[in-house]
Amino acid sequence: MLNLNPQTLKRLRRFREIKRGYYSFLFLAGLLVVLSFGELLVNSRALLVHYEDTLYFPTYSDFRPGTDFGLDYDYEVNYRELQATFDEQGSDNWVLMPPVPYNPLENHAPGGVFKPTSPSIDTRHLLGTDTTSRDILARLFYGTRIALWFSIAFMLAVYAIGITIGCAMGYFGGMFDLIFQRFIEIWSNIPFLYMIIIVFSVIPQTFTIPAKIVILLTVMVLFSWTSMTYYMRTETYKEKSRDYIAAARVIGASNTRIIFRHILPNVLSTLVTFMPFTVVSAITAITALDFLGFGLPAPTPSLGELLKQGTATLRTAPWIVMSAFGTLVILLTIVTFIGEAVRESFDPKKFTTYR
Amino acid sequence: MRLYPTIIGLLTLLLLSACGGSPDDNQSAAFPAIDNTEEVKAYYAERPDFFTFKTIADLPQDLTWENGDHLPEIGSPDAKKGGTEYVRLQDYPRTLRTVGPDSNGSFRTFLLDNVSMPIAQRHPNEFEYFPGLAESWSVDWENKTVYVKIDPQAKWSDGNAITTDDFFFMFFINQSRYIVAPWYNNWYSTQYTNITKYDDRTFSISVPEAKPDMDSRVLGLSPKSAAFFNELGDDFVERYQWRFETTTAPYLLDDKNLKKGRSVTFTRDKNWWAKDKKHWRYRFNTDKIHLAVIRDTSKHFEAFKRGDIDQFSLSLAEYWYEKLPDTDPDVAAGYIQKTMFYNEHPRPTFGIWINTSKALLDNVDVRTGIQHAANWNLVLEKFFRGDYARMQTSSDGYGEFTHPTLLARVFDIDKAQEAFARAGFTKRGPDGVLEDAAGQRLSFTFSSGYEQYKDVLTILKEEALKAGLELRLEILDSTAGFKKVQEKKHDLHFVAFGVSLEMYPRFWETYHSVNAYDVAFLDDGSVNPDRKVKTQTNNLEVLALREMDKMIDQYRMSGDKQEMIDLSHRMTELHHEHASFVPGFVQPGYRVGYWRWVRYPEGFNYKHTRGATELFVHWIDKDIKEETLAAKKSGKQFEPALQTFDQFAAP
């Protein structure tokens, strides 16, 4: 895979030259890395606890009861309180908290009651809290992570199905092509939103949250792969009639070999240009579904759910809608920038070898 | 030739106006004609035990007639008639029928529940009955019969007199299968045993048991117009879908005021027969009630803030404290008034219903632990901001029938862990959840159909984990939630049963073993090993105790109030010991915000009301409305009106 041909290298160089897209790409890549290790940055568990000459790293470990640190309760330690206690005692013990010391599910009400509080550095709710006093930054952070992973998984799955079926249609042609085309025409006319509503009303509520997310993903993929097949089909048709394919066939290459070794690499440029836009539409779709209440199951942090809260509290808590909307705009803009740059650098008008 | 298009135009206009004529014409054209007079007569004749015809000479002579005349008037003599009240509808009504599929929605309160006239009505302060359709009535406790004389003035909205026949017909329609309403069929067939006609204005109705509130079973009845339901038949559901029923109520609905999907406007019947009747004259004051569909709650609130809607319920803390705080410009300027009213009413049973038929939950120690692991006080403090109170037993708010001293268990981690330890859960697992020797986790699903209370569940979950109890939340929509508990598939479920204004709590529905299992016990009294959980009942705890059954049976048969009170207390204690219900919270009253042109009687409202507009004692003052709107424009301010009426608050 890394054995790139000169043409691809040229495209990549061209991509790097488009500064806006390139920096957006770096930013997004960086963001994905940061989000992957999010537990170290946004978490109610401490990074490090130094207690009686022993160091503890609670982030990825089992829960620690309060008694481990000389507290009088045996449920999970509240590390923020522990930090305050240690500070008061003035001993050698100390706690190092992550920059945002909240997790996305806990209701932390600094004022004693559950209500939105405005952004504040004192309480370390840097973007404020939502209607049930959960930290907005933490929810945005994990909401973005889920949305991004979700849309990338969505893209990969859609492409896997779309490419396979599209290529097969183009390559085998004939009846196979004809039947699948009709099938796709029918299939793509089933309204996908209704299907999600129907499927979610049927699946047992006892399913766990990850299972529900996978089901949502599956349903979305099942109704989204069709558009990809059109491009793949035409591209494959086009490539199939070229001399090099005929040559390969004469040598005796198998269908699989021809499709995967010869056709696929040559139609990849079409695919790559679509990828970022598929991610954009997946993020939009999942946010819209959450907004309507049919998306990720509660209490999963999500952008759409925050937007929904924000529109209901426009007057009293404008910071909710602002941060959710801001995040969405930035995220979508960046992915779109990448998409534009990819499209431009893969533009066959500039690099085509066929005249 | 020039005439031709004109003629066609005229013809089209004529045709169009013909189509636009009264929808009733269309409806009767679409359905075959039915006249059920003979069928009804035959029905009565077939059931002489239920429908009895006598003469006025047969009326017992020694009856003591009462008419509730001594009860004080309702509403204020200052009330002005007139004006239009603007109200929000969450959804356009699916039907104008008051019975049958889709009819039991909140819209029906405007058609039936809050406006129609029963034989007599409970006084909202005194709990005694004042007359509605009746001129007087007489309760014969010994023979379990109530005698009624209809007010000679009483008229339907179509101008016909209300007669005994309409009460006969009420039983006919409610027992008939045409209405597709099994609950009504059952209720009107089993809760009443006889109706006897003495003359057109005099009849009696009998009930199977002489309960202390036997009179309410009869006096609360509202007749059905035999003339209006003359076409009752198999197509009832479609035929009557959009027909406004001939009613006893003061508010009428004209078809032209029915804007499908958008709004419904009721107009006051200015010639309503009861408009000068003592307990009715200061009620139903506004000339029109305009109900407009606003689906979204935040939009509803904005409409209220603009003055498009007159009143808004502020019972949720979010609205009372944040969205419409006392410092809100409209409140501070006195344009919008805020009122808190404490009522006295049986409380809906908000709490956690534990399914005792599930493994582990059949252990009383586990249940006791769950009781102590539920931090309701934190919920009250953080979510309800101290406005609500803890529920102590499952039958709070019934006066003497409520247990006077029993208190719900409080949140206590040590006690919870002690109880869990007794059940074998002693060790904490890697995530802090208790495990027993076999490695079984102390973990249950905790479901609810109340989206608006999902944060309550979240708080309880977080706090329960401190005691080593894991609750896996499951927030369903209300239909799915109710289905789940009706099928008894829940572990722990948070729900409340609505309760109506009754003298004493009901136990049979929720705690009798016949509602828990098919055959709960064998003949010798031991537990049936093969029993199957019974679904579609309100016994959500699947509670089956011989002792409870005995007391419930005795309670249901008893006509002695003191005995019933005693039984009620003992059953409440037994239920408490069984620990299968974690009492949640009670709402001590209701809160409303309203524009200053909405006026209420002095003292605001009545003790046994559940909502501010239930009795229609408020009125719209048009002069004040003009004054307020002008003041709002010019910036003139009034005295802010933030009131609390706690005359009926619990001590």
PDB file of C-alpha atoms in Angstrom, chain A residues 45 61-65 73-76 103 105-109 112-116 131-132 134 204-207 209 212 298-299 305 308-309 311-316, chain B residues 298 301-302 305 318-319 322-324 328 381-383 385 413 417 428-433 445 451 454-455 458-459 462 465-468 473-477 480 484 489:
ATOM      1  CA  ARG A  45     -10.992  10.511  37.697  1.00  0.00           C
ATOM      2  CA  SER A  61      -7.879   1.232  36.396  1.00  0.00           C
ATOM      3  CA  ASP A  62     -10.640  -0.402  38.427  1.00  0.00           C
ATOM      4  CA  PHE A  63     -12.676   1.801  40.727  1.00  0.00           C
ATOM      5  CA  ARG A  64     -11.050   2.790  43.996  1.00  0.00           C
ATOM      6  CA  PRO A  65     -13.156   3.025  47.129  1.00  0.00           C
ATOM      7  CA  TYR A  73     -16.734   5.763  52.514  1.00  0.00           C
ATOM      8  CA  ASP A  74     -16.290   2.670  50.398  1.00  0.00           C
ATOM      9  CA  TYR A  75     -17.791   3.889  47.151  1.00  0.00           C
ATOM     10  CA  GLU A  76     -15.884   5.444  44.282  1.00  0.00           C
ATOM     11  CA  ASN A 103     -17.063  13.233  33.049  1.00  0.00           C
ATOM     12  CA  LEU A 105     -22.495  11.810  32.524  1.00  0.00           C
ATOM     13  CA  GLU A 106     -22.189  13.244  35.991  1.00  0.00           C
ATOM     14  CA  ASN A 107     -24.508  15.947  37.207  1.00  0.00           C
ATOM     15  CA  HIS A 108     -22.305  18.409  38.979  1.00  0.00           C
ATOM     16  CA  ALA A 109     -24.409  21.192  40.365  1.00  0.00           C
ATOM     17  CA  GLY A 112     -26.934  22.922  44.620  1.00  0.00           C
ATOM     18  CA  VAL A 113     -29.768  22.564  42.111  1.00  0.00           C
ATOM     19  CA  PHE A 114     -29.859  21.208  38.608  1.00  0.00           C
ATOM     20  CA  LYS A 115     -29.955  24.048  36.175  1.00  0.00           C
ATOM     21  CA  PRO A 116     -27.762  25.438  33.420  1.00  0.00           C
ATOM     22  CA  THR A 131     -29.968  21.778  31.854  1.00  0.00           C
ATOM     23  CA  THR A 132     -29.084  18.982  34.238  1.00  0.00           C
ATOM     24  CA  ARG A 134     -23.537  18.266  33.191  1.00  0.00           C
ATOM     25  CA  PRO A 204     -36.176  -4.581  22.762  1.00  0.00           C
ATOM     26  CA  GLN A 205     -35.374  -1.761  25.125  1.00  0.00           C
ATOM     27  CA  THR A 206     -33.173  -4.054  27.160  1.00  0.00           C
ATOM     28  CA  PHE A 207     -30.372  -3.791  24.608  1.00  0.00           C
ATOM     29  CA  ILE A 209     -26.272   1.316  24.639  1.00  0.00           C
ATOM     30  CA  LYS A 212     -28.175   0.229  20.123  1.00  0.00           C
ATOM     31  CA  ALA A 298     -29.665   8.653  26.161  1.00  0.00           C
ATOM     32  CA  PRO A 299     -27.575   9.479  28.107  1.00  0.00           C
ATOM     33  CA  GLU A 305     -28.998  16.343  21.990  1.00  0.00           C
ATOM     34  CA  LYS A 308     -32.069  20.268  21.216  1.00  0.00           C
ATOM     35  CA  GLN A 309     -31.520  21.406  24.802  1.00  0.00           C
ATOM     36  CA  THR A 311     -33.097  25.515  21.358  1.00  0.00           C
ATOM     37  CA  ALA A 312     -35.411  24.866  24.304  1.00  0.00           C
ATOM     38  CA  THR A 313     -33.400  27.204  26.514  1.00  0.00           C
ATOM     39  CA  LEU A 314     -32.441  29.893  24.034  1.00  0.00           C
ATOM     40  CA  ARG A 315     -33.499  32.621  26.400  1.00  0.00           C
ATOM     41  CA  THR A 316     -32.165  31.273  29.667  1.00  0.00           C
TER      42      THR A 316
ATOM     43  CA  SER B 298     -40.877  25.970  24.310  1.00  0.00           C
ATOM     44  CA  PHE B 301     -44.032  29.271  26.507  1.00  0.00           C
ATOM     45  CA  GLU B 302     -43.034  31.931  23.989  1.00  0.00           C
ATOM     46  CA  LYS B 305     -44.880  35.384  27.017  1.00  0.00           C
ATOM     47  CA  GLU B 318     -37.327  25.093  35.456  1.00  0.00           C
ATOM     48  CA  TYR B 319     -40.173  27.404  34.514  1.00  0.00           C
ATOM     49  CA  GLU B 322     -35.465  30.138  35.422  1.00  0.00           C
ATOM     50  CA  LYS B 323     -37.724  30.744  32.480  1.00  0.00           C
ATOM     51  CA  LEU B 324     -40.148  32.968  34.331  1.00  0.00           C
ATOM     52  CA  ASP B 328     -38.585  38.649  34.636  1.00  0.00           C
ATOM     53  CA  GLU B 381     -33.390  19.108  46.947  1.00  0.00           C
ATOM     54  CA  LYS B 382     -31.543  19.234  43.641  1.00  0.00           C
ATOM     55  CA  PHE B 383     -34.152  18.494  41.031  1.00  0.00           C
ATOM     56  CA  ARG B 385     -35.506  22.509  44.593  1.00  0.00           C
ATOM     57  CA  ILE B 413     -25.588   3.753  52.792  1.00  0.00           C
ATOM     58  CA  GLN B 417     -25.213  -2.294  52.785  1.00  0.00           C
ATOM     59  CA  ARG B 428     -17.371  -4.902  45.880  1.00  0.00           C
ATOM     60  CA  GLY B 429     -16.398  -5.761  42.322  1.00  0.00           C
ATOM     61  CA  PRO B 430     -13.927  -3.861  40.145  1.00  0.00           C
ATOM     62  CA  ASP B 431     -16.477  -1.168  39.300  1.00  0.00           C
ATOM     63  CA  GLY B 432     -17.748  -0.786  42.846  1.00  0.00           C
ATOM     64  CA  VAL B 433     -20.863  -2.918  42.423  1.00  0.00           C
ATOM     65  CA  THR B 445     -32.608  -2.384  35.159  1.00  0.00           C
ATOM     66  CA  GLU B 451     -38.791  11.379  29.774  1.00  0.00           C
ATOM     67  CA  LYS B 454     -34.990  11.134  33.409  1.00  0.00           C
ATOM     68  CA  ASP B 455     -32.709  13.259  35.560  1.00  0.00           C
ATOM     69  CA  THR B 458     -29.915   9.601  36.881  1.00  0.00           C
ATOM     70  CA  ILE B 459     -29.547  11.030  40.373  1.00  0.00           C
ATOM     71  CA  GLU B 462     -25.468   7.684  40.832  1.00  0.00           C
ATOM     72  CA  LEU B 465     -23.878   3.093  43.212  1.00  0.00           C
ATOM     73  CA  LYS B 466     -22.467   4.518  46.432  1.00  0.00           C
ATOM     74  CA  ALA B 467     -24.244   1.733  48.264  1.00  0.00           C
ATOM     75  CA  GLY B 468     -22.921  -0.791  45.736  1.00  0.00           C
ATOM     76  CA  LEU B 473     -31.259   3.137  33.250  1.00  0.00           C
ATOM     77  CA  GLU B 474     -33.808   2.637  30.562  1.00  0.00           C
ATOM     78  CA  ILE B 475     -35.802   5.685  29.542  1.00  0.00           C
ATOM     79  CA  LEU B 476     -38.674   4.676  27.306  1.00  0.00           C
ATOM     80  CA  ASP B 477     -41.423   6.657  25.727  1.00  0.00           C
ATOM     81  CA  ALA B 480     -43.451   1.577  25.691  1.00  0.00           C
ATOM     82  CA  LYS B 484     -43.314  -2.932  29.827  1.00  0.00           C
ATOM     83  CA  LYS B 489     -41.069  -7.280  32.320  1.00  0.00           C
TER      84      LYS B 489
END
